Short mmCIF file of C-alpha atoms in Angstrom, two decimals:
data_model
loop_
_atom_site.label_atom_id
_atom_site.label_comp_id
_atom_site.label_asym_id
_atom_site.label_seq_id
_atom_site.Cartn_x
_atom_site.Cartn_y
_atom_site.Cartn_z
CA MET A 1 48.04 23.38 -17.21
CA TYR A 2 44.96 21.28 -17.53
CA LEU A 3 43.58 19.28 -14.62
CA ARG A 4 43.09 15.70 -15.86
CA LEU A 5 40.03 13.61 -14.87
CA SER A 6 42.34 10.58 -14.88
CA ALA A 7 44.00 11.88 -11.68
CA GLN A 8 40.96 10.62 -9.78
CA ARG A 9 41.40 7.18 -11.07
CA LEU A 10 45.15 7.29 -10.60
CA THR A 11 44.91 8.14 -6.88
CA LYS A 12 42.56 5.13 -6.42
CA LEU A 13 44.90 2.71 -8.17
CA VAL A 14 47.93 3.71 -6.15
CA LYS A 15 46.05 2.62 -3.01
CA GLN A 16 45.40 -0.83 -4.44
CA PHE A 17 48.71 -1.74 -6.22
CA PRO A 18 52.43 -1.46 -5.48
CA ALA A 19 52.90 -0.12 -9.01
CA VAL A 20 50.67 1.73 -11.52
CA LEU A 21 51.33 1.76 -15.26
CA ILE A 22 50.11 4.84 -17.11
CA LEU A 23 49.61 4.02 -20.77
CA GLY A 24 48.82 6.20 -23.68
CA PRO A 25 50.06 7.57 -26.94
CA ARG A 26 53.12 9.85 -27.04
CA GLN A 27 52.54 13.46 -26.06
CA VAL A 28 49.20 12.88 -24.45
CA GLY A 29 50.36 14.12 -21.10
CA LYS A 30 51.44 11.10 -19.14
CA THR A 31 54.50 12.74 -17.55
CA THR A 32 52.58 15.90 -16.73
CA LEU A 33 49.80 13.89 -15.04
CA ALA A 34 52.26 11.77 -12.93
CA LYS A 35 54.27 14.82 -11.80
CA GLN A 36 51.09 16.87 -11.12
CA THR A 37 49.49 14.05 -9.05
CA PHE A 38 52.67 13.08 -7.20
CA PRO A 39 54.84 16.16 -6.99
CA ASP A 40 57.04 14.66 -4.18
CA PHE A 41 58.00 11.53 -6.12
CA SER A 42 61.44 11.26 -7.73
CA TYR A 43 61.36 11.27 -11.52
CA LEU A 44 63.58 9.33 -13.94
CA ASP A 45 63.47 9.38 -17.74
CA LEU A 46 64.88 6.20 -19.36
CA GLU A 47 65.27 8.05 -22.61
CA ASP A 48 68.16 9.99 -20.96
CA SER A 49 71.23 8.04 -21.94
CA ALA A 50 72.99 8.40 -18.59
CA THR A 51 69.90 7.14 -16.63
CA TYR A 52 69.44 4.28 -19.16
CA ASN A 53 73.01 3.13 -18.86
CA LEU A 54 72.80 3.08 -15.06
CA PHE A 55 69.62 1.00 -15.10
CA ALA A 56 70.82 -1.25 -17.82
CA GLU A 57 73.88 -2.21 -15.71
CA ASP A 58 71.98 -3.00 -12.48
CA PRO A 59 68.29 -2.10 -12.47
CA ARG A 60 67.47 -3.62 -9.10
CA PHE A 61 70.29 -1.70 -7.37
CA GLN A 62 69.06 1.54 -9.00
CA LEU A 63 65.47 0.90 -7.85
CA ASP A 64 66.43 0.09 -4.31
CA THR A 65 68.65 3.17 -4.10
CA ARG A 66 66.12 5.61 -5.49
CA VAL A 67 62.78 4.51 -4.05
CA SER A 68 63.69 5.23 -0.41
CA GLY A 69 61.49 8.32 -0.52
CA LEU A 70 57.77 8.57 -1.15
CA GLY A 71 57.89 6.94 -4.59
CA LEU A 72 59.47 6.82 -8.07
CA ILE A 73 58.15 7.79 -11.50
CA LEU A 74 59.80 5.86 -14.31
CA ASP A 75 59.25 7.34 -17.74
CA GLU A 76 59.59 5.44 -21.08
CA ALA A 77 59.84 2.15 -19.27
CA GLN A 78 59.42 0.13 -22.46
CA ARG A 79 62.99 1.06 -23.47
CA LEU A 80 64.45 -1.35 -20.87
CA PRO A 81 62.86 -4.86 -20.69
CA LEU A 82 65.23 -5.81 -17.89
CA LEU A 83 63.44 -3.22 -15.63
CA PHE A 84 60.36 -5.31 -15.21
CA ASP A 85 62.00 -8.32 -13.58
CA ALA A 86 63.80 -5.91 -11.25
CA LEU A 87 60.51 -4.22 -10.44
CA ARG A 88 58.92 -7.59 -9.57
CA GLY A 89 61.70 -8.26 -7.13
CA ALA A 90 61.58 -4.80 -5.55
CA ILE A 91 57.79 -5.01 -5.14
CA ASP A 92 57.89 -8.52 -3.67
CA ALA A 93 60.51 -7.50 -1.12
CA ASP A 94 57.87 -5.20 0.45
CA ARG A 95 54.54 -6.32 -1.04
CA GLN A 96 52.36 -4.48 1.49
CA ARG A 97 53.65 -1.02 0.38
CA MET A 98 51.26 0.37 -2.20
CA GLY A 99 51.96 3.08 -4.78
CA ARG A 100 55.77 3.05 -4.79
CA PHE A 101 56.23 2.97 -8.55
CA ILE A 102 54.51 5.05 -11.25
CA ILE A 103 55.52 3.55 -14.67
CA LEU A 104 54.94 5.52 -17.83
CA GLY A 105 54.97 4.04 -21.25
CA SER A 106 53.65 4.27 -24.82
CA ALA A 107 51.59 1.17 -25.54
CA GLN A 108 53.55 -1.44 -27.44
CA PRO A 109 53.21 -5.19 -27.66
CA ALA A 110 56.55 -5.68 -26.05
CA LEU A 111 55.61 -3.44 -23.07
CA MET A 112 52.35 -5.20 -22.40
CA ARG A 113 54.02 -8.57 -22.69
CA GLN A 114 56.68 -7.57 -20.05
CA VAL A 115 53.90 -6.35 -17.75
CA ALA A 116 51.87 -9.54 -18.18
CA GLU A 117 54.95 -11.77 -17.61
CA SER A 118 56.61 -9.92 -14.74
CA LEU A 119 54.10 -7.80 -12.96
CA ALA A 120 50.83 -9.73 -13.08
CA GLY A 121 48.81 -8.94 -9.97
CA ARG A 122 51.29 -6.23 -8.94
CA VAL A 123 50.40 -3.38 -11.20
CA GLY A 124 47.24 -1.40 -11.91
CA ILE A 125 46.80 0.03 -15.39
CA LEU A 126 45.51 3.43 -16.31
CA GLU A 127 44.88 4.52 -19.92
CA LEU A 128 45.39 8.30 -20.40
CA SER A 129 43.41 9.60 -23.32
CA PRO A 130 43.61 12.98 -24.99
CA LEU A 131 41.81 16.00 -23.41
CA THR A 132 38.03 16.20 -23.07
CA VAL A 133 36.09 19.47 -23.41
CA GLN A 134 35.60 19.40 -19.61
CA GLU A 135 39.30 19.25 -19.06
CA THR A 136 40.12 22.18 -21.39
CA ARG A 137 38.11 24.41 -19.05
CA THR A 138 40.23 23.76 -15.93
CA GLY A 139 43.45 24.61 -14.32
CA GLY A 140 43.80 28.16 -15.55
CA ALA A 141 44.72 26.93 -19.06
CA PRO A 142 43.50 28.86 -22.16
CA VAL A 143 39.89 28.04 -22.61
CA ALA A 144 39.16 26.33 -25.86
CA ASP A 145 35.84 26.54 -27.56
CA TYR A 146 34.62 22.98 -28.07
CA GLN A 147 34.79 23.53 -31.91
CA GLN A 148 38.53 24.30 -31.57
CA LEU A 149 39.00 20.97 -29.65
CA TRP A 150 36.92 19.23 -32.37
CA LEU A 151 39.16 20.72 -35.07
CA CYS A 152 42.59 20.29 -33.43
CA GLY A 153 42.06 17.23 -31.41
CA GLY A 154 42.73 16.59 -27.76
CA PHE A 155 46.52 16.31 -27.71
CA PRO A 156 47.63 19.32 -25.53
CA ASP A 157 50.32 20.55 -27.84
CA ALA A 158 48.15 20.34 -30.95
CA LEU A 159 45.43 22.38 -29.25
CA ALA A 160 47.92 24.87 -27.90
CA ALA A 161 49.37 25.48 -31.30
CA ASN A 162 46.10 26.93 -32.60
CA LEU A 163 45.37 28.79 -29.34
CA ARG A 164 48.72 30.52 -29.67
CA GLY A 165 48.17 31.41 -33.26
CA GLY A 166 50.08 28.50 -34.74
CA ASP A 167 48.84 25.61 -36.86
CA PHE A 168 47.81 22.30 -35.34
CA ARG A 169 48.56 20.55 -38.66
CA ASP A 170 52.29 21.35 -38.17
CA TRP A 171 52.22 19.56 -34.93
CA TRP A 172 50.37 16.50 -36.33
CA GLU A 173 52.76 16.24 -39.33
CA ALA A 174 55.75 16.08 -36.95
CA TYR A 175 53.92 13.60 -34.74
CA LEU A 176 53.08 11.30 -37.68
CA ARG A 177 56.59 11.35 -38.98
CA THR A 178 57.97 10.30 -35.60
CA TYR A 179 55.36 7.62 -35.23
CA VAL A 180 55.81 6.08 -38.68
CA GLU A 181 59.61 6.46 -38.90
CA ARG A 182 60.65 5.79 -35.28
CA ASP A 183 57.93 4.23 -33.20
CA LEU A 184 56.64 1.56 -35.61
CA PRO A 185 60.10 0.04 -36.18
CA VAL A 186 60.57 -0.19 -32.45
CA MET A 187 57.34 -2.14 -32.34
CA GLY A 188 58.72 -4.64 -34.93
CA LEU A 189 56.92 -3.21 -37.97
CA ASP A 190 59.10 -2.83 -41.04
CA ALA A 191 56.41 -1.17 -43.17
CA ASN A 192 57.36 1.35 -45.75
CA PRO A 193 56.57 4.73 -44.11
CA VAL A 194 54.81 5.88 -47.36
CA GLN A 195 52.67 2.80 -47.39
CA MET A 196 51.81 3.04 -43.72
CA ARG A 197 50.82 6.70 -44.28
CA LYS A 198 48.55 5.53 -47.07
CA LEU A 199 46.83 2.97 -44.74
CA ILE A 200 46.21 5.58 -42.01
CA THR A 201 44.85 8.00 -44.68
CA MET A 202 42.47 5.31 -46.00
CA LEU A 203 41.26 4.73 -42.52
CA ALA A 204 40.57 8.44 -42.26
CA HIS A 205 38.48 8.37 -45.47
CA ALA A 206 36.57 5.40 -44.13
CA GLN A 207 36.09 6.98 -40.63
CA GLY A 208 33.44 5.33 -38.59
CA GLY A 209 32.80 2.63 -41.23
CA LEU A 210 32.62 -1.08 -40.87
CA ALA A 211 36.04 -2.90 -40.94
CA ASN A 212 36.74 -4.02 -44.47
CA LEU A 213 40.44 -5.16 -44.30
CA SER A 214 40.32 -7.06 -47.51
CA GLN A 215 39.42 -3.74 -49.38
CA PHE A 216 42.39 -2.00 -47.74
CA ALA A 217 44.66 -4.92 -48.54
CA SER A 218 43.60 -4.90 -52.15
CA ALA A 219 44.21 -1.17 -52.49
CA LEU A 220 47.64 -1.36 -50.92
CA GLY A 221 48.78 -4.59 -52.50
CA TRP A 222 49.31 -6.30 -49.11
CA SER A 223 47.97 -9.47 -47.73
CA GLN A 224 44.92 -9.22 -45.44
CA PRO A 225 46.80 -10.67 -42.49
CA THR A 226 49.43 -7.92 -42.91
CA VAL A 227 46.79 -5.26 -42.91
CA ALA A 228 45.14 -6.88 -39.86
CA ARG A 229 48.42 -6.85 -38.03
CA TYR A 230 49.02 -3.10 -38.75
CA VAL A 231 45.45 -2.25 -37.71
CA ASP A 232 46.10 -4.14 -34.43
CA ILE A 233 49.24 -2.00 -33.89
CA LEU A 234 47.32 1.23 -34.57
CA GLU A 235 44.72 0.12 -32.02
CA GLN A 236 47.38 -0.91 -29.43
CA SER A 237 49.07 2.39 -29.76
CA PHE A 238 45.76 4.30 -29.14
CA LEU A 239 45.49 5.92 -32.56
CA LEU A 240 42.58 3.67 -33.66
CA ARG A 241 39.42 2.51 -31.94
CA ARG A 242 37.75 -0.76 -32.88
CA LEU A 243 34.16 -0.40 -31.75
CA PRO A 244 32.58 -3.84 -31.54
CA PRO A 245 28.87 -4.56 -32.34
CA TYR A 246 26.50 -5.52 -29.58
CA PHE A 247 25.04 -8.99 -29.90
CA LYS A 248 21.85 -10.27 -28.37
CA ASN A 249 19.94 -13.53 -29.04
CA ILE A 250 17.14 -12.01 -30.95
CA GLY A 251 15.47 -12.88 -34.23
CA LYS A 252 17.23 -10.28 -36.31
CA ARG A 253 20.24 -10.34 -38.71
CA LEU A 254 22.91 -8.25 -37.07
CA VAL A 255 26.00 -6.63 -38.49
CA LYS A 256 28.95 -8.47 -36.93
CA ALA A 257 31.97 -6.47 -38.24
CA PRO A 258 33.47 -3.82 -35.91
CA LYS A 259 33.54 -0.13 -36.79
CA LEU A 260 36.96 1.65 -37.06
CA TYR A 261 37.62 5.19 -35.91
CA LEU A 262 40.82 7.20 -35.77
CA ARG A 263 40.40 8.24 -32.16
CA ASP A 264 41.57 11.83 -32.38
CA THR A 265 39.73 14.23 -34.68
CA GLY A 266 42.86 16.39 -35.03
CA LEU A 267 44.67 13.50 -36.71
CA LEU A 268 41.54 12.88 -38.81
CA HIS A 269 41.42 16.42 -40.08
CA HIS A 270 45.12 16.64 -40.74
CA LEU A 271 45.06 13.58 -42.90
CA LEU A 272 42.08 14.97 -44.85
CA ASN A 273 43.70 18.37 -45.36
CA ILE A 274 41.06 20.24 -43.27
CA HIS A 275 42.52 23.56 -41.86
CA SER A 276 39.54 25.25 -40.27
CA ILE A 277 36.11 24.95 -38.78
CA ASP A 278 34.67 26.57 -41.97
CA GLU A 279 36.30 23.90 -44.12
CA LEU A 280 35.07 21.13 -41.84
CA GLY A 281 31.55 22.55 -42.00
CA CYS A 282 31.25 21.82 -45.71
CA HIS A 283 33.45 18.67 -45.86
CA PRO A 284 31.79 15.21 -46.57
CA ILE A 285 33.55 13.85 -43.40
CA ARG A 286 31.74 16.34 -41.19
CA GLY A 287 29.09 13.90 -39.87
CA ALA A 288 31.62 11.05 -39.17
CA SER A 289 34.00 13.62 -37.59
CA TRP A 290 31.25 14.94 -35.23
CA GLU A 291 30.23 11.41 -34.33
CA THR A 292 33.89 10.63 -33.48
CA PHE A 293 34.34 13.77 -31.41
CA VAL A 294 31.25 13.21 -29.25
CA LEU A 295 31.82 9.49 -28.96
CA GLU A 296 35.43 9.85 -27.87
CA ASP A 297 34.70 12.74 -25.50
CA MET A 298 32.07 10.60 -23.79
CA LEU A 299 34.21 7.39 -23.68
CA ARG A 300 37.14 9.22 -22.21
CA ARG A 301 34.92 10.38 -19.30
CA GLU A 302 33.08 7.09 -19.11
CA ALA A 303 36.45 5.28 -18.54
CA ILE A 304 37.01 7.39 -15.44
CA THR A 305 33.49 7.32 -13.97
CA TYR A 306 32.58 3.74 -14.94
CA PRO A 307 36.02 2.04 -15.58
CA HIS A 308 34.48 -1.42 -16.17
CA SER A 309 31.78 -0.46 -18.66
CA ARG A 310 31.89 -1.57 -22.28
CA ALA A 311 31.20 0.35 -25.44
CA HIS A 312 29.38 -1.10 -28.55
CA PHE A 313 27.32 -0.01 -31.53
CA TRP A 314 24.17 -1.61 -32.76
CA ARG A 315 23.17 -2.21 -36.39
CA THR A 316 20.79 -4.68 -38.01
CA ALA A 317 20.93 -5.82 -41.67
CA GLY A 318 17.64 -4.01 -42.10
CA GLY A 319 19.26 -0.67 -41.29
CA ALA A 320 18.23 0.00 -37.68
CA GLU A 321 21.26 1.38 -35.80
CA VAL A 322 22.47 3.41 -32.86
CA ASP A 323 26.00 4.86 -32.70
CA LEU A 324 26.87 3.90 -29.12
CA LEU A 325 25.56 1.47 -26.56
CA LEU A 326 27.18 1.73 -23.09
CA GLU A 327 26.99 -1.48 -21.19
CA ARG A 328 27.28 -1.04 -17.44
CA GLY A 329 26.68 -4.40 -15.79
CA ASN A 330 23.16 -5.36 -16.83
CA ALA A 331 22.14 -1.87 -17.90
CA LEU A 332 22.39 -0.57 -21.45
CA HIS A 333 22.29 3.12 -22.50
CA ALA A 334 21.72 4.00 -26.18
CA ILE A 335 23.24 7.12 -27.63
CA GLU A 336 22.65 8.49 -31.12
CA ILE A 337 24.83 11.30 -32.38
CA LYS A 338 23.58 13.85 -34.95
CA THR A 339 25.35 16.90 -36.47
CA ALA A 340 22.14 18.97 -36.97
CA ARG A 341 19.44 19.53 -34.32
CA ALA A 342 17.61 16.22 -33.87
CA SER A 343 13.92 16.59 -32.99
CA SER A 344 12.17 14.39 -35.46
CA PRO A 345 9.40 12.03 -34.10
CA TYR A 346 10.76 9.45 -36.60
CA LEU A 347 14.16 9.35 -34.76
CA ALA A 348 12.37 8.96 -31.38
CA ARG A 349 10.28 6.09 -32.67
CA GLY A 350 13.43 4.48 -34.11
CA LEU A 351 15.20 4.69 -30.78
CA ARG A 352 12.16 3.34 -28.97
CA ALA A 353 12.31 0.31 -31.25
CA ILE A 354 16.05 -0.14 -30.64
CA MET A 355 15.40 0.06 -26.93
CA ALA A 356 12.90 -2.75 -27.28
CA ASP A 357 15.33 -4.92 -29.29
CA THR A 358 18.43 -4.36 -27.09
CA GLY A 359 16.78 -3.89 -23.71
CA ALA A 360 18.35 -0.42 -23.26
CA ILE A 361 16.85 1.38 -20.35
CA ASN A 362 17.06 4.86 -22.04
CA ALA A 363 18.11 6.54 -25.25
CA THR A 364 19.66 10.00 -25.89
CA LEU A 365 20.10 12.00 -29.04
CA ILE A 366 23.15 14.30 -28.89
CA ASP A 367 23.40 17.14 -31.43
CA GLN A 368 24.93 20.63 -31.80
CA GLY A 369 21.77 22.34 -30.73
CA THR A 370 21.15 23.94 -27.29
CA GLY A 371 19.29 22.80 -24.24
CA GLN A 372 17.50 19.50 -23.87
CA ASP A 373 14.06 18.05 -24.67
CA ALA A 374 12.01 14.90 -23.86
CA LEU A 375 11.12 13.37 -27.23
CA ALA A 376 9.39 10.16 -25.89
CA LEU A 377 9.27 7.96 -22.85
CA GLN A 378 12.91 7.50 -21.80
CA VAL A 379 14.10 9.20 -25.06
CA ASN A 380 15.74 12.56 -24.74
CA ARG A 381 17.60 15.08 -26.87
CA ARG A 382 20.63 17.00 -25.55
CA GLY A 383 22.81 19.71 -27.10
CA PHE A 384 26.37 18.53 -26.66
CA GLU A 385 27.48 21.74 -24.86
CA THR A 386 24.51 21.84 -22.58
CA ASP A 387 26.57 19.95 -19.99
CA VAL A 388 30.06 18.76 -21.03
CA THR A 389 30.13 16.52 -17.92
CA TRP A 390 27.04 14.62 -18.74
CA LEU A 391 26.93 10.82 -19.02
CA PRO A 392 23.69 8.76 -19.08
#
């Protein structure tokens, strides 16, 4: 069992709020995290028909009856909208008691609307992401080489499949079928599953590229607003990251469209029929895949250590760019990700120029090499595996 970094953030939130909502895609480990962090809490799954029927009849009575102990974990909360009004009443009856309710749910527009309408100011929100390399080396679980995590992705069951001699692609195919055929209709999307699969696959082929929704719409025969709506749903369900550009009032023409990434490289590789590290090594998507893997691993740890930071990329019309700008208050940290060892003086000069343009206080090149080197003033190179806990 992996020890999740999010447990640190979760224990802080339960001291500040009467309820905490753990959001994340299906099968990412929300239930495991809640039970592992709060082993003495009662647990209820609203996908269980008997439990669902009891709460549907009188949710407030069920809450009052079952929360007499240390606390209550409510799984798949989005299945019962009536629950949120009952939670508001139960919380307000004893507002000073923190950490009574741990609510688990897959991100959906309806769920977030219920939280905003009924539990504003009463609930802390934690996003649980797939595993980081650091997490795969904890808790007595099988140790995954970072390349295995890169190939299979960070969903625990997908990674475990390969570690046990199975195939991560079998897991991802089952996951996608469930997502397209069951989850999307629940979110109010009536898209043809075949067409939706085509859109996700097109996003995989355009991994890390600038958003061009009109191109997707033309290829699929959909309207651009329809494609935009589906992209929003993919983002809200944590399968897609929309990385915004960084803007600063300088005399340069800047790219203003966001970049789109499928957030988990296991999903990316499954959609592109990549079975192994050897196949990935010679595939045209290798560079974009490595960029995604490093970027996501860092942002998953960044969200725990610096929960209020913001992530951007930087690109000018003239071609100057950096893959990631981490904004922490008034400080900017520039990060460029390279597949091969990056020690060229040209790269260092380019990063120094970007630091001057953006006001970043340092810049780091991350590659698959080993060790670390100083390339210029406040510009360093690091091998990714040199320290899998590192953040600038």
